[in-house]
mmCIF file of C-alpha atoms and ligand atoms in Angstrom:
data_model
loop_
_atom_site.group_PDB
_atom_site.id
_atom_site.type_symbol
_atom_site.label_atom_id
_atom_site.label_comp_id
_atom_site.label_asym_id
_atom_site.label_seq_id
_atom_site.Cartn_x
_atom_site.Cartn_y
_atom_site.Cartn_z
ATOM 1 C CA UNK A 1 9.282 -20.471 5.859
ATOM 2 C CA UNK A 2 11.608 -17.028 5.763
ATOM 3 C CA UNK A 3 10.188 -14.224 6.912
ATOM 4 C CA UNK A 4 9.192 -11.220 5.039
ATOM 5 C CA UNK A 5 11.430 -8.201 4.398
ATOM 6 C CA UNK A 6 10.428 -5.015 4.300
ATOM 7 C CA UNK A 7 11.166 -4.504 0.818
ATOM 8 C CA UNK A 8 8.926 -7.080 -0.145
ATOM 9 C CA UNK A 9 5.841 -6.113 1.931
ATOM 10 C CA UNK A 10 6.239 -2.961 0.106
ATOM 11 C CA UNK A 11 6.039 -5.357 -2.840
ATOM 12 C CA UNK A 12 2.745 -7.046 -1.844
ATOM 13 C CA UNK A 13 0.918 -4.170 0.155
ATOM 14 C CA UNK A 14 -1.462 -3.359 -3.257
ATOM 15 C CA UNK A 15 -2.720 -7.038 -3.468
ATOM 16 C CA UNK A 16 -2.710 -7.249 0.103
ATOM 17 C CA UNK A 17 -5.265 -4.668 0.850
ATOM 18 C CA UNK A 18 -6.978 -5.450 -2.461
ATOM 19 C CA UNK A 19 -7.253 -8.969 -0.675
ATOM 20 C CA UNK A 20 -5.611 -10.730 -4.052
ATOM 21 C CA UNK A 21 -2.659 -12.441 -1.315
ATOM 22 C CA UNK A 22 -2.905 -16.380 -1.004
ATOM 23 C CA UNK A 23 -3.109 -17.653 2.936
ATOM 24 C CA UNK A 24 0.065 -18.369 2.487
ATOM 25 C CA UNK A 25 1.395 -15.108 1.516
ATOM 26 C CA UNK A 26 -0.811 -12.912 4.083
ATOM 27 C CA UNK A 27 -0.044 -14.884 7.111
ATOM 28 C CA UNK A 28 3.348 -13.777 6.073
ATOM 29 C CA UNK A 29 2.438 -10.568 5.612
ATOM 30 C CA UNK A 30 0.629 -10.190 8.969
ATOM 31 C CA UNK A 31 3.170 -12.031 11.005
ATOM 32 C CA UNK A 32 6.288 -9.329 9.544
ATOM 33 C CA UNK A 33 3.664 -6.448 9.703
ATOM 34 C CA UNK A 34 2.923 -7.419 13.837
ATOM 35 C CA UNK A 35 6.385 -7.450 14.771
ATOM 36 C CA UNK A 36 7.765 -4.015 12.092
ATOM 37 C CA UNK A 37 5.971 -0.936 13.674
ATOM 38 C CA UNK A 38 7.273 1.250 10.742
ATOM 39 C CA UNK A 39 5.548 -0.966 8.401
ATOM 40 C CA UNK A 40 2.652 -1.408 10.548
ATOM 41 C CA UNK A 41 2.381 2.325 9.983
ATOM 42 C CA UNK A 42 2.331 2.105 6.245
ATOM 43 C CA UNK A 43 -0.089 -0.265 5.593
ATOM 44 C CA UNK A 44 -3.069 1.988 7.984
ATOM 45 C CA UNK A 45 -1.752 4.536 5.906
ATOM 46 C CA UNK A 46 -1.957 3.103 2.358
ATOM 47 C CA UNK A 47 -5.377 1.737 3.725
ATOM 48 C CA UNK A 48 -6.326 4.868 4.209
ATOM 49 C CA UNK A 49 -4.805 6.559 1.381
ATOM 50 C CA UNK A 50 -6.854 4.212 -0.585
ATOM 51 C CA UNK A 51 -10.138 4.302 0.727
ATOM 52 C CA UNK A 52 -10.659 8.158 0.970
ATOM 53 C CA UNK A 53 -9.584 7.683 -2.671
ATOM 54 C CA UNK A 54 -11.795 4.633 -3.247
ATOM 55 C CA UNK A 55 -9.745 3.267 -5.054
ATOM 56 C CA UNK A 56 -10.482 0.093 -6.518
ATOM 57 C CA UNK A 57 -8.502 -0.839 -10.309
ATOM 58 C CA UNK A 58 -5.089 -0.310 -10.963
ATOM 59 C CA UNK A 59 -4.127 0.879 -7.230
ATOM 60 C CA UNK A 60 -0.503 1.481 -8.345
ATOM 61 C CA UNK A 61 -1.413 3.799 -11.193
ATOM 62 C CA UNK A 62 -2.625 6.706 -8.829
ATOM 63 C CA UNK A 63 -0.433 9.542 -8.032
ATOM 64 C CA UNK A 64 -1.424 9.247 -4.542
ATOM 65 C CA UNK A 65 -0.555 5.392 -4.333
ATOM 66 C CA UNK A 66 2.583 5.630 -6.196
ATOM 67 C CA UNK A 67 3.560 8.523 -4.138
ATOM 68 C CA UNK A 68 2.956 6.613 -1.003
ATOM 69 C CA UNK A 69 4.802 3.543 -2.415
ATOM 70 C CA UNK A 70 8.096 5.419 -3.559
ATOM 71 C CA UNK A 71 8.081 7.590 -0.128
ATOM 72 C CA UNK A 72 8.107 3.957 1.187
ATOM 73 C CA UNK A 73 10.420 2.472 -0.401
ATOM 74 C CA UNK A 74 12.937 5.973 -0.810
ATOM 75 C CA UNK A 75 12.714 5.411 3.574
ATOM 76 C CA UNK A 76 13.518 2.123 3.860
ATOM 77 C CA UNK A 77 16.286 2.591 1.440
ATOM 78 C CA UNK A 78 17.639 4.910 3.837
ATOM 79 C CA UNK A 79 17.640 3.149 7.101
ATOM 80 C CA UNK A 80 18.814 -0.283 5.507
HETATM 81 ZN ZN1 LIG B 101 9.177 -3.992 7.834
#
């Protein structure tokens, strides 16, 4: 099975934090975070943001979450 890329991780992070990933996806996600300090930090930031927002449904439409997603996508683009 191929490793998850940083880009794929960004796309999956809200599903991950909602517990919506399949066990296989979740294992790949965890493996990537364990080896990628940038994504580790990002996932923690996102987890905190979502906890503070008290969010449940439709995370990506929330400005604080979508802003963080955009910031991370931009960050990865400038470093790839
Ligand atoms: Zn990464």
